[in-house]
Short mmCIF file of C-alpha atoms and ligand atoms in Angstrom, two decimals:
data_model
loop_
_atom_site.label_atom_id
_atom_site.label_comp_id
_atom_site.label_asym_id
_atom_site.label_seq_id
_atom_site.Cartn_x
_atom_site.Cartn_y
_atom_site.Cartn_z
CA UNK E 1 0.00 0.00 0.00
CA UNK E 2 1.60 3.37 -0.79
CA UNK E 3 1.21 6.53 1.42
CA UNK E 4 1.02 9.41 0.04
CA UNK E 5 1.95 11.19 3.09
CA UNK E 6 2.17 10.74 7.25
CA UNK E 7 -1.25 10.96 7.97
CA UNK E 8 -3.42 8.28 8.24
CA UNK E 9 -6.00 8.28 5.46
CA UNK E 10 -9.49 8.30 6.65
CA UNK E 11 -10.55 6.11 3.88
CA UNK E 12 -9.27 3.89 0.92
CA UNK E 13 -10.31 2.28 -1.87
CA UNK E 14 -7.67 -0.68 -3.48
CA UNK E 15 -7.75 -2.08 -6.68
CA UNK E 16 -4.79 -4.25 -7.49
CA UNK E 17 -3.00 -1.37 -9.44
CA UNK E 18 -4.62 1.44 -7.81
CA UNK E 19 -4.93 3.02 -4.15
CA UNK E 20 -6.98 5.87 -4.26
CA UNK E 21 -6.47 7.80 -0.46
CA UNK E 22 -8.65 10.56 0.84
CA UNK E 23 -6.62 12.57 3.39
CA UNK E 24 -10.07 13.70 4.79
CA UNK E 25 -13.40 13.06 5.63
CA UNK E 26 -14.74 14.84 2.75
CA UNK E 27 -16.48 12.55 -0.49
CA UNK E 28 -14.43 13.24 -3.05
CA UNK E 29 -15.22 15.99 -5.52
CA UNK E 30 -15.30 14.85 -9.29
CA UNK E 31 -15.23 18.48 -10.34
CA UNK E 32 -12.60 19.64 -8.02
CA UNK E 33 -9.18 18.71 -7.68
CA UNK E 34 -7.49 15.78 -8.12
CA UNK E 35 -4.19 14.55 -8.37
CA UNK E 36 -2.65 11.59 -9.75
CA UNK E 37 0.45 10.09 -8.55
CA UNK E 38 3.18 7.53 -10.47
CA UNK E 39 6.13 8.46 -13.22
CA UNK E 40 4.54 10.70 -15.84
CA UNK E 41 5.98 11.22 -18.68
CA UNK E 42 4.76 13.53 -21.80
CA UNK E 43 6.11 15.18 -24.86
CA UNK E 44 6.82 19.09 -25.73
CA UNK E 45 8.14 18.64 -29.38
CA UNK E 46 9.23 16.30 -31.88
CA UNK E 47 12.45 14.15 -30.69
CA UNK E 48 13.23 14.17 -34.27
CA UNK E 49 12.69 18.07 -34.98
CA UNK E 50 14.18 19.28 -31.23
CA UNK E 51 15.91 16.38 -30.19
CA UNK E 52 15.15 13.85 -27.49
CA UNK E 53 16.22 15.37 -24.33
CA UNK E 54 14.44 18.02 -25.10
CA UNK E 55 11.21 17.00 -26.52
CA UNK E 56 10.04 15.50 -22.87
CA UNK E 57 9.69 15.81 -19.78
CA UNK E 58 9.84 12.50 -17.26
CA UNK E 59 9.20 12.64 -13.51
CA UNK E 60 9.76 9.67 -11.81
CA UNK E 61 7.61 10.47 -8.83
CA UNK E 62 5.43 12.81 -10.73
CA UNK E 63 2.11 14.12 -9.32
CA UNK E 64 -0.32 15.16 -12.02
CA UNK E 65 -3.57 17.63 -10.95
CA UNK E 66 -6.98 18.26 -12.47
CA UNK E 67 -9.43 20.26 -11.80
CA UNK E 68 -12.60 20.72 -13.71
CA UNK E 69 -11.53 17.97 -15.98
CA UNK E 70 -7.97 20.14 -16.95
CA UNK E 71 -4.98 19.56 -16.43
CA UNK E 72 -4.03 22.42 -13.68
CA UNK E 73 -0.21 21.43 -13.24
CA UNK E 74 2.11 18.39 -13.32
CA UNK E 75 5.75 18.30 -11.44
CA UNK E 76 7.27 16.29 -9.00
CA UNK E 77 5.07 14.57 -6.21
CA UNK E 78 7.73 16.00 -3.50
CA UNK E 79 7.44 19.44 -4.73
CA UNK E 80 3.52 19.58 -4.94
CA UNK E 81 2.01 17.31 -2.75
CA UNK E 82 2.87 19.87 0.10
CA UNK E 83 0.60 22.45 -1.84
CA UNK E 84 -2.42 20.64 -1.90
CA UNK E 85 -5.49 20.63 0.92
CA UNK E 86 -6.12 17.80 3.19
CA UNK E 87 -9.84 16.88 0.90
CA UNK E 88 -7.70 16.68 -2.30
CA UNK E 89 -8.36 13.00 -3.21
CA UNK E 90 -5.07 11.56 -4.45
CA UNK E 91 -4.99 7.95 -6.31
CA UNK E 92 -1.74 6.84 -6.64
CA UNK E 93 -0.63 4.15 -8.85
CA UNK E 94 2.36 1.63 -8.17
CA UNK E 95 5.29 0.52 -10.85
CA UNK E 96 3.31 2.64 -13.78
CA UNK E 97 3.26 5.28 -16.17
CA UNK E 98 1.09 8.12 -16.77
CA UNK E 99 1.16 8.68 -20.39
CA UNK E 100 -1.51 11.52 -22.23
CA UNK E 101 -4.34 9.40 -23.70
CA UNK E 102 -3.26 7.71 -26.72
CA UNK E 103 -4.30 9.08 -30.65
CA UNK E 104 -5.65 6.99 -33.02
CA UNK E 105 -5.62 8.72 -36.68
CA UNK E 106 -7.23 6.36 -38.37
CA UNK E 107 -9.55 4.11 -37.21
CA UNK E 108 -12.76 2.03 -39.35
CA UNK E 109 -15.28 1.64 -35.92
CA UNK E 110 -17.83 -0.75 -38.24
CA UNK E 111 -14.94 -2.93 -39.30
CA UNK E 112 -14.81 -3.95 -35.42
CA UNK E 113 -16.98 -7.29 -36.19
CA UNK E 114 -14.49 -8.20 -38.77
CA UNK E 115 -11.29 -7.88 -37.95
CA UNK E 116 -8.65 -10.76 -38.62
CA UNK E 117 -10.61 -11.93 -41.79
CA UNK E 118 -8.53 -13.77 -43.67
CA UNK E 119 -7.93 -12.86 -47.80
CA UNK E 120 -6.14 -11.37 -50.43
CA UNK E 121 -4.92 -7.42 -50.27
CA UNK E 122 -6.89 -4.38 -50.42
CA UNK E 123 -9.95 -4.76 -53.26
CA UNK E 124 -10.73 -8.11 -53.15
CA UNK E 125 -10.79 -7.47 -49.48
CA UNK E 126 -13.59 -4.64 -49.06
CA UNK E 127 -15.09 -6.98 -51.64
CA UNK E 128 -15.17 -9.91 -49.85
CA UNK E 129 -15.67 -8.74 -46.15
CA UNK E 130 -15.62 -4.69 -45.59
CA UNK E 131 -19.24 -4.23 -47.86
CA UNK E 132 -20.95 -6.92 -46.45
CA UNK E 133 -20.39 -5.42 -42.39
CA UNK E 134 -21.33 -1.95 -43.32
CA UNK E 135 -24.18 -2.58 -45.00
CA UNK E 136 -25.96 -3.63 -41.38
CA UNK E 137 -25.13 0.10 -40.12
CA UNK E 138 -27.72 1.56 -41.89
CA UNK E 139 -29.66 -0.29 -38.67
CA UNK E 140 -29.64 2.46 -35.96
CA UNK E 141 -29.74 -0.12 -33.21
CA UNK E 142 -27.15 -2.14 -34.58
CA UNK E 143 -24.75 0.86 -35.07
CA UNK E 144 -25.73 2.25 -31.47
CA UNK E 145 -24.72 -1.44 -30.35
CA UNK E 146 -21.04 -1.39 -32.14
CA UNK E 147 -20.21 2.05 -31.08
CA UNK E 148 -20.99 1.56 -27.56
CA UNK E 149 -18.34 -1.48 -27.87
CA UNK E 150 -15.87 0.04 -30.09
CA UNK E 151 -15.36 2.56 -27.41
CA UNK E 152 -15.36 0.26 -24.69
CA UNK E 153 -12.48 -1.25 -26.73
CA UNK E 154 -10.75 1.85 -27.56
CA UNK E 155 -10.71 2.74 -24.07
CA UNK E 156 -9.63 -0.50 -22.61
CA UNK E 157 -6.66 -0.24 -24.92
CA UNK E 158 -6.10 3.23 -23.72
CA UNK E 159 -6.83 5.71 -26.36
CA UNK E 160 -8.99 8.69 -25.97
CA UNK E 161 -9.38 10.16 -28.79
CA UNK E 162 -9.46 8.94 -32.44
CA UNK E 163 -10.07 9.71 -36.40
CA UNK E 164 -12.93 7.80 -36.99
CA UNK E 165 -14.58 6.11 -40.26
CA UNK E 166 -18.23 5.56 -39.92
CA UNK E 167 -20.27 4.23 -42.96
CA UNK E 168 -22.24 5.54 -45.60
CA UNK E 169 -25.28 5.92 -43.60
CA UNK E 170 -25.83 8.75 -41.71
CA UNK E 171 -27.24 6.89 -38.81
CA UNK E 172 -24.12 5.48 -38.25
CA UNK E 173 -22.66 8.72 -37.33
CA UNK E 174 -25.24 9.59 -35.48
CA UNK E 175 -25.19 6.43 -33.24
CA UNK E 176 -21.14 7.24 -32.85
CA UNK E 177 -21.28 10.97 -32.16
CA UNK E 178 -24.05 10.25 -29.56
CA UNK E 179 -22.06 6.99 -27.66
CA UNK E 180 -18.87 9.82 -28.07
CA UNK E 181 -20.94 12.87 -26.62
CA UNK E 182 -22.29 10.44 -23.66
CA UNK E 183 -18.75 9.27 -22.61
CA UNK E 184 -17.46 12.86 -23.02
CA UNK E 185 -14.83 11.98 -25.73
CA UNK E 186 -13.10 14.10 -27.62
CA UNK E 187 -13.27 12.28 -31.21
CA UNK E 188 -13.95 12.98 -35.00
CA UNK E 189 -15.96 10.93 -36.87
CA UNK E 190 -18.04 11.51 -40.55
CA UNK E 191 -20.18 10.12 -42.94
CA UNK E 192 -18.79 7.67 -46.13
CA UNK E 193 -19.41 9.30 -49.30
CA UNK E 194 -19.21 6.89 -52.30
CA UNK E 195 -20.98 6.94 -55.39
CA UNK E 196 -19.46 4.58 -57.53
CA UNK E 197 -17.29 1.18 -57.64
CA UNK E 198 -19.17 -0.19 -54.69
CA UNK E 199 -22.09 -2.12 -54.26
CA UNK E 200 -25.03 -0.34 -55.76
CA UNK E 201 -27.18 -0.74 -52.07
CA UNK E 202 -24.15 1.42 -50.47
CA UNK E 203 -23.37 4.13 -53.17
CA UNK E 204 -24.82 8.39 -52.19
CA UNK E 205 -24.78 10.75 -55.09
CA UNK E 206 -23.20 13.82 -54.84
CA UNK E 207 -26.46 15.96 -53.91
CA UNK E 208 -27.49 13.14 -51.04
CA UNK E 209 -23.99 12.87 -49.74
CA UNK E 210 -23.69 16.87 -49.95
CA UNK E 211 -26.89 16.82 -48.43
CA UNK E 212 -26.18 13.75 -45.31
CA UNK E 213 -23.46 15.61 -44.98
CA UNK E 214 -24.58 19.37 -44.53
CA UNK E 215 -26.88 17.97 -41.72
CA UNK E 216 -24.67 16.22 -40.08
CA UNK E 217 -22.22 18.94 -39.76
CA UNK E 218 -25.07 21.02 -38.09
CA UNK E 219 -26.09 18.62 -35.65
CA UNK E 220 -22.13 17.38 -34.51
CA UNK E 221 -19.03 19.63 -35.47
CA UNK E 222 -18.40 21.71 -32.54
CA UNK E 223 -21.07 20.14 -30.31
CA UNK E 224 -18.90 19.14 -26.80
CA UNK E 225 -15.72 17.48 -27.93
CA UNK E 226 -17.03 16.43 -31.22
CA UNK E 227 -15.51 17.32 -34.71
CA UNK E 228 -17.04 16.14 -37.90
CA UNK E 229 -14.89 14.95 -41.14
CA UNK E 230 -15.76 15.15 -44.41
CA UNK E 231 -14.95 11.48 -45.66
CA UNK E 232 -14.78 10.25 -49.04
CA UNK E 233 -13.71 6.66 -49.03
CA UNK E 234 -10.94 7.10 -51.30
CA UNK E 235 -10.44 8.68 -54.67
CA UNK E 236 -11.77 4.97 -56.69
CA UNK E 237 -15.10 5.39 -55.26
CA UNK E 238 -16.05 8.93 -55.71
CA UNK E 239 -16.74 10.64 -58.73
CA UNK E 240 -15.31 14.29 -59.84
CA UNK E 241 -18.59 15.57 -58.86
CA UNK E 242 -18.55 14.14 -55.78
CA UNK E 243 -15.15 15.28 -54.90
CA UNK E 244 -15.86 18.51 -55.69
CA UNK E 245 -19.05 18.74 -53.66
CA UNK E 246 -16.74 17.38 -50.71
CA UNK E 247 -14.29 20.44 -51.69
CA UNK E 248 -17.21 22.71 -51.59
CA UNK E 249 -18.23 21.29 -47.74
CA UNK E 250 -14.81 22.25 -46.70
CA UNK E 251 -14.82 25.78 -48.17
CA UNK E 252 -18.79 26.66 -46.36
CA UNK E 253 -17.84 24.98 -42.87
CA UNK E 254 -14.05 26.36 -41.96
CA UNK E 255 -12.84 24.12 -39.24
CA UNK E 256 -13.99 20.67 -40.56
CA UNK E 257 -11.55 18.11 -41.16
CA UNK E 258 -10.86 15.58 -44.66
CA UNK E 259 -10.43 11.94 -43.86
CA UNK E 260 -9.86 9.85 -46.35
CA UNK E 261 -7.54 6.84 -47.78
CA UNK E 262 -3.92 7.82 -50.01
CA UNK E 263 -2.24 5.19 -51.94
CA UNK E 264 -2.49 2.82 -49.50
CA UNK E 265 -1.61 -0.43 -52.83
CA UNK E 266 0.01 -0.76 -56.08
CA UNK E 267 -3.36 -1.72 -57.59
CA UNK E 268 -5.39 1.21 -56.22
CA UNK E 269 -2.77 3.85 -57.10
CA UNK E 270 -2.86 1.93 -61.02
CA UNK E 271 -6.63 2.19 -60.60
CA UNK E 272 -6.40 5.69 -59.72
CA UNK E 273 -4.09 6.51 -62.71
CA UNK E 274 -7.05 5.45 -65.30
CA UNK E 275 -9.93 6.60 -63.22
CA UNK E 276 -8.52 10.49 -63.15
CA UNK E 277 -5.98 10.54 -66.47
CA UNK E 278 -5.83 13.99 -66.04
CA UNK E 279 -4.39 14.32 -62.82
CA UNK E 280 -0.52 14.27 -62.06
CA UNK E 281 -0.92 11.77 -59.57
CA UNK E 282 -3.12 10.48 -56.79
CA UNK E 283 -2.49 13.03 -54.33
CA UNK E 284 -2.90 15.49 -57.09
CA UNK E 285 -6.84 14.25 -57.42
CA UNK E 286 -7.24 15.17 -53.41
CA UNK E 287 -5.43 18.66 -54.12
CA UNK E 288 -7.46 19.51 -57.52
CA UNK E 289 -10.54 19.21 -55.47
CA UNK E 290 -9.22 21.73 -52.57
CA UNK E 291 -9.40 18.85 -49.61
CA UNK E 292 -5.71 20.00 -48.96
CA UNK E 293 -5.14 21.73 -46.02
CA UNK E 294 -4.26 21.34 -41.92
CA UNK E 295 -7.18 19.41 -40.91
CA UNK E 296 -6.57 16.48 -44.06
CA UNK E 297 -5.14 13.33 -42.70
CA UNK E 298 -4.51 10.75 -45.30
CA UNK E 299 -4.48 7.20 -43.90
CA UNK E 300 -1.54 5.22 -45.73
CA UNK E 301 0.19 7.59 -48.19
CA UNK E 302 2.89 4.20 -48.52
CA UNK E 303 3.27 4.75 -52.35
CA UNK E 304 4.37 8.47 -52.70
CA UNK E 305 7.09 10.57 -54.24
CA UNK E 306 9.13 12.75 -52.89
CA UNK E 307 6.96 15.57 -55.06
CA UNK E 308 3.99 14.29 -52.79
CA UNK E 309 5.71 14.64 -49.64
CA UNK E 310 6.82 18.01 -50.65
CA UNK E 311 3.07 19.05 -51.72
CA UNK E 312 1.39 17.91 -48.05
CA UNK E 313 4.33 19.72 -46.29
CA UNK E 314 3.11 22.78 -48.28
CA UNK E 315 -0.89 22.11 -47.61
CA UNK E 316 0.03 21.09 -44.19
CA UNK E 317 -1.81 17.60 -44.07
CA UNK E 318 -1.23 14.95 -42.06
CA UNK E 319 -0.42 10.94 -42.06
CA UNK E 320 -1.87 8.41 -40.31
CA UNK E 321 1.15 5.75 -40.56
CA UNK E 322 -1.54 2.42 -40.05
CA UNK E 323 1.39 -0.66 -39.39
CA UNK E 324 -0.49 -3.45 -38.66
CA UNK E 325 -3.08 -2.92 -41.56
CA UNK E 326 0.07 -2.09 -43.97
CA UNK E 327 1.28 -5.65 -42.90
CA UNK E 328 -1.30 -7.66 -42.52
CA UNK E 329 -2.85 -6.38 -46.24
CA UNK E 330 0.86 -6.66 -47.68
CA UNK E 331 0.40 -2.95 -48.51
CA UNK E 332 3.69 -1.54 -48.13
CA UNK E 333 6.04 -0.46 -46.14
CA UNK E 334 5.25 3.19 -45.00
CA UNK E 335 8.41 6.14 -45.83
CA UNK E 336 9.06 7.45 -42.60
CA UNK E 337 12.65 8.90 -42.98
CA UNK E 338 11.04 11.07 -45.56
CA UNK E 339 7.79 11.95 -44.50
CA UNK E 340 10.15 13.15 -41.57
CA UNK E 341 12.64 14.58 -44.14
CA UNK E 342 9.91 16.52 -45.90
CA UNK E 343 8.62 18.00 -42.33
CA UNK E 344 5.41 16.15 -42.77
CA UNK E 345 2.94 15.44 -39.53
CA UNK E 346 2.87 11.66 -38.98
CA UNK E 347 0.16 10.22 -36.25
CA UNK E 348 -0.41 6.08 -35.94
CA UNK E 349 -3.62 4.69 -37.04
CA UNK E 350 -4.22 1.21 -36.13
CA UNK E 351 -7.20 0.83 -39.32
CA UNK E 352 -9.50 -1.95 -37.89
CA UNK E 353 -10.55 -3.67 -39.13
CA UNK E 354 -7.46 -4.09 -41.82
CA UNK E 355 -5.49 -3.92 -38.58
CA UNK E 356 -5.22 -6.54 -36.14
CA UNK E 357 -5.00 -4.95 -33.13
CA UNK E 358 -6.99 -1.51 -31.15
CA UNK E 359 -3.65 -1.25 -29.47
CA UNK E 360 -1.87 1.44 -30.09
CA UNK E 361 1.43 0.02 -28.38
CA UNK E 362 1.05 -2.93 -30.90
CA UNK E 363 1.12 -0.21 -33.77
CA UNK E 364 4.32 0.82 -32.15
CA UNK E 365 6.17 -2.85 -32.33
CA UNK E 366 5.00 -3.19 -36.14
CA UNK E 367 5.73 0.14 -36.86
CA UNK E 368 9.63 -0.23 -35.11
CA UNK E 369 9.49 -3.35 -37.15
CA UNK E 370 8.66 -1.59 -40.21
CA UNK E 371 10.64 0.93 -40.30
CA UNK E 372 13.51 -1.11 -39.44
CA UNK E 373 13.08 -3.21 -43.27
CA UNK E 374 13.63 0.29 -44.08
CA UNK E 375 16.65 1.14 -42.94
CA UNK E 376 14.92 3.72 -40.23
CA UNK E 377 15.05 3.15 -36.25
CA UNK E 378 12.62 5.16 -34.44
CA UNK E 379 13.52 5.92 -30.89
CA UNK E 380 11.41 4.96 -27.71
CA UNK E 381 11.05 8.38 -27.19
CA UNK E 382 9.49 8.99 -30.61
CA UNK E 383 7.49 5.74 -30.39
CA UNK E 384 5.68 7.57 -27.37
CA UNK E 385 5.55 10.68 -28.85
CA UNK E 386 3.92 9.04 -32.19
CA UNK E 387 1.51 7.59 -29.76
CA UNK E 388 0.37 11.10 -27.83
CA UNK E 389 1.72 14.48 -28.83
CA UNK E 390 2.42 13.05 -32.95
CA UNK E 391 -1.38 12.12 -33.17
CA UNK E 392 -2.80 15.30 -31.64
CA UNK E 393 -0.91 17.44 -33.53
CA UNK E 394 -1.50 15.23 -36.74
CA UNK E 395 -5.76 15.79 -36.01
CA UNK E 396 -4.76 19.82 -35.09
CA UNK E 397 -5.85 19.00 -31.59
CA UNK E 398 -2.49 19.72 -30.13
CA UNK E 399 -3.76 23.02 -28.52
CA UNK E 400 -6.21 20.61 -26.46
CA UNK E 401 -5.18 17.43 -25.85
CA UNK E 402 -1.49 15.35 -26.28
CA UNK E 403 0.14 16.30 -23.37
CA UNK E 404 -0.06 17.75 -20.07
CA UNK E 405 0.49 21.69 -20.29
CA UNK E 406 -1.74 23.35 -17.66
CA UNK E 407 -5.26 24.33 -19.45
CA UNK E 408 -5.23 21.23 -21.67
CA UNK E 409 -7.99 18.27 -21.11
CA UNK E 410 -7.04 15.99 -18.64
CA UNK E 411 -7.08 12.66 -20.96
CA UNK E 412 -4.71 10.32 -19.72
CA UNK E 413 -3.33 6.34 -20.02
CA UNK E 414 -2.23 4.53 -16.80
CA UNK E 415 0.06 1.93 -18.44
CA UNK E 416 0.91 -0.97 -15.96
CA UNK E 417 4.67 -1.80 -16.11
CA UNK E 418 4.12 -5.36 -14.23
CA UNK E 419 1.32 -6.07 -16.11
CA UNK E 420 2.11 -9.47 -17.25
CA UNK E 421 5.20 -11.35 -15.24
CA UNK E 422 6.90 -10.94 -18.66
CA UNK E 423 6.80 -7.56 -18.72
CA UNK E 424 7.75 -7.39 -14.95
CA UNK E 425 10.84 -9.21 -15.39
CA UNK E 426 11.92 -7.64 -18.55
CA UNK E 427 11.82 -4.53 -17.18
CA UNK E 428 13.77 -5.05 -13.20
CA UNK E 429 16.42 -5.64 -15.76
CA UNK E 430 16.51 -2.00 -17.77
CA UNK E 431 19.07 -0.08 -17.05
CA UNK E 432 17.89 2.88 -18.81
CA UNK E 433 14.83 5.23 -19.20
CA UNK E 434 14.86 4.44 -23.15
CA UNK E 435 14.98 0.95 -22.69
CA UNK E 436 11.89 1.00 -20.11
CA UNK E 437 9.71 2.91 -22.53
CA UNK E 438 11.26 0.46 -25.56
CA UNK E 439 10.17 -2.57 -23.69
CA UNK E 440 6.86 -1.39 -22.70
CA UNK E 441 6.13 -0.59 -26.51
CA UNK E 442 7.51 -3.73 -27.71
CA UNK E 443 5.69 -6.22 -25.00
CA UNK E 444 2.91 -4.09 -24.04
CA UNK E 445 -0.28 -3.91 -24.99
CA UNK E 446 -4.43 -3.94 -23.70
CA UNK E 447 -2.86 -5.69 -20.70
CA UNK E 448 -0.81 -3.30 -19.94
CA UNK E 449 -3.51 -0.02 -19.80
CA UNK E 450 -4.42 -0.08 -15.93
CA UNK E 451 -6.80 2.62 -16.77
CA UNK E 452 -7.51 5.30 -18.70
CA UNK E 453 -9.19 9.08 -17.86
CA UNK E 454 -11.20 11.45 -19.64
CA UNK E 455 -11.09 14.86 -18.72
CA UNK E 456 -10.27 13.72 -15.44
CA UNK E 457 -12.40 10.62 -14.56
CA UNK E 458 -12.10 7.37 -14.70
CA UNK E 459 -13.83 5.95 -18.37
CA UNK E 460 -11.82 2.57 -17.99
CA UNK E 461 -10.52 0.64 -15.31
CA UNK E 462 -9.13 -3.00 -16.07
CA UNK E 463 -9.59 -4.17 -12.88
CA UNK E 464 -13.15 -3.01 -12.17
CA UNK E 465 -13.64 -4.78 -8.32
CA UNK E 466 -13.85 -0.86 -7.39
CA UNK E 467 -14.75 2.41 -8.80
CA UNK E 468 -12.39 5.06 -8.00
ZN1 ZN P 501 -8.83 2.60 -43.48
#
């Protein structure tokens, strides 16, 4: 049992991770302060743009405090634990890490029910197994059903805020956005639009997907911690006309984002090529239809030139870098060095149902893995900062979430470092801070989130014998 200080604690609640001690009498106060006690560690910068030691800051006995659902301060527990009033509830949390919630940039929730289906790469794929799923969410029950799990998965695997893919109905955003809204989750989610090359039973036109659209927008963007995307499937399945109408949401509703898919396979970039002959490339049918700018993140981008890379530095769209799908679709193997090189924002998507795993530390060990068939080794450091601080500032949420500068929201991952006796024993024998934070991306995963908070409170809690 850890102590927080020398008084005896009125009252305690244990779970096996977590000791939550009340240095009062007093109930404790949701909306007041709290403070959170383990190593925290969270990024400032790019290791790769400032370098490491001074994109983070670490404190080994780190006390983080909230109030209101913000983050009010962080620092060490020694140096603010003498600041704080006897009712301040403090939950402290043995051998683990406090980490700012993790990113997802690119995430399918429909896909959920079938992930790890076995076939061949990318078309015959949606084909075979991606048409048939979404077809069910234009059932408002049925998409109300998979959002509420999605999230439950998202958060057991400790990420707090994603990019999200609905389908082409627009009750399946509306299930989402309302699951979202109810948990208090800061996420971005929009309607499919795709009239052509797909089933005829799932295609919009460019008027009704305008239209869906339009409505959406006014219901969600903006409402709580909601943001709504504009999201083509990918350049094969929308026409001209409906790319342009897309273009044309963008320009009447500043502030809405463009999620979509960037040649992601050799086939679809071929396919591309013959669908829009007069465009330069595939990027350059995104960029004809003005769906360029900060708030465009472009899941996959694997087969690019350095003339691409160069044209999204100079729009300012982002990546979402998706290893496991990459892999397990034999997609490609994504150009980090460059999309570095080229000053490019990269955040990790972890594309369920294409990938295997909601995990975001799994994305990590594929992605080291990756990049090392490339010639590329990313640090631990940057492997963390992919995972928080990359993502946010990849969705152009960095002024509000990604790490834990006083005014932000208080979103935050508990990661266990004993979680499994694998991980306990691989990690009494570190002998540095890198290699801790290597070994807990390489071996960690959904076992290894303790809990995670939004804006402060407790929205996952693996061991759930008591609610803190
Ligand atoms: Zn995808």
């Amino acid at each position: 049992m850890e102590r927080v200080d020398g008084k005896c604690p009125q009252r305690r609640s244990k779970t096996k991770n977590c000791t939550v001690i009340f240095h009062g009498d007093q109930p404790m106060k949701l909306d007041g302060l709290s403070a959170f006690r383990t190593a925290i560690l969270h990024f400032s910068d790019d290791p790769t743009k400032v370098g490491e030691k001074e994109s983070y800051t670490y404190f080994p006995d780190g006390l983080l405090l909230v109030r209101s659902g913000m983050v009010e301060k962080v620092g060490p527990a020694e140096k603010l634990l003498p600041q704080l009033s006897a009712q301040t509830p403090v939950t402290t949390f043995p051998h683990s890490l406090i980490v700012p919630g993790f990113v997802d940039c690119h995430v399918h929730y429909p896909q959920i029910e079938m992930m790890a289906a076995p076939g061949g790469q990318l078309l015959e794929w949606l084909d075979q197994y991606v048409y048939p799923v979404e077809r069910q969410f234009a059932d408002p029950h049925k998409a109300a059903q998979r959002a509420e799990f999605f999230l439950d998965e998202l958060l057991r695997n400790g990420t707090t805020t994603a990019l999200v893919f609905a389908t082409v109905h627009p009750a399946s955003v509306d299930a989402f956005f309302t699951v979202a809204q109810n948990r208090r989750l800061r996420m971005i989610c929009g309607k499919v639009m795709m009239d052509r090359n797909v089933p005829a039973d799932l295609t919009d036109t460019p008027e009704s997907g305008y239209q869906e659209s339009k409505t959406l927008i006014a219901r969600w963007h903006g409402k709580d911690r909601l943001r709504y995307a504009v999201t083509p499937r990918f350049a094969p399945t929308s026409s001209d006309a409906q790319l342009a109408r897309a273009g044309q949401l963008l320009h009447e509703h500043p502030g809405l984002y463009l999620h979509t898919h960037l040649a992601e396979n050799r086939d679809e970039v071929d396919w591309v090529g013959k669908l829009f002959p007069d465009r330069s490339s595939y990027l350059d049918v995104y960029a004809h239809h003005g769906l360029l700018s900060r708030r465009t993140v472009l899941a996959h981008s694997i087969h690019l030139n350095t003339r691409d890379f160069q044209l999204l530095h100079q729009k300012e769209a982002g990546i979402a870098f998706c290893p496991s799908s990459n892999l397990f679709l034999g997609s490609g193997l994504f150009d980090l060095k460059t999309a570095e090189a080229e000053k490019v924002r990269v955040g990790l998507g972890t594309d369920i149902g294409a990938g295997t795993s909601l995990s975001l530390l799994r994305a990590l060990n594929e992605a080291y893995k990756i990049q090392k068939l490339r010639d590329h080794v990313i640090s631990p450091f940057k492997m963390l900062y992919l995972a928080t601080l990359g993502g946010a500032k990849t969705l152009d949420m960095d002024d509000k979430i990604g790490n834990f500068e006083p005014g932000k929201e208080a979103d935050f991952t508990v990661l266990d470092c004993d979680a499994t006796p694998l991980l306990a024993m691989r990690m009494a024998a570190c002998r540095t801070l890198a290699e801790k934070f290597f070994v807990l991306a390489m071996l960690g995963d959904d076992r290894a989130v303790a809990a995670t908070y939004v804006m402060g409170r407790p929205a996952h809690l693996r061991d759930r014998s008591v609610s803190v």
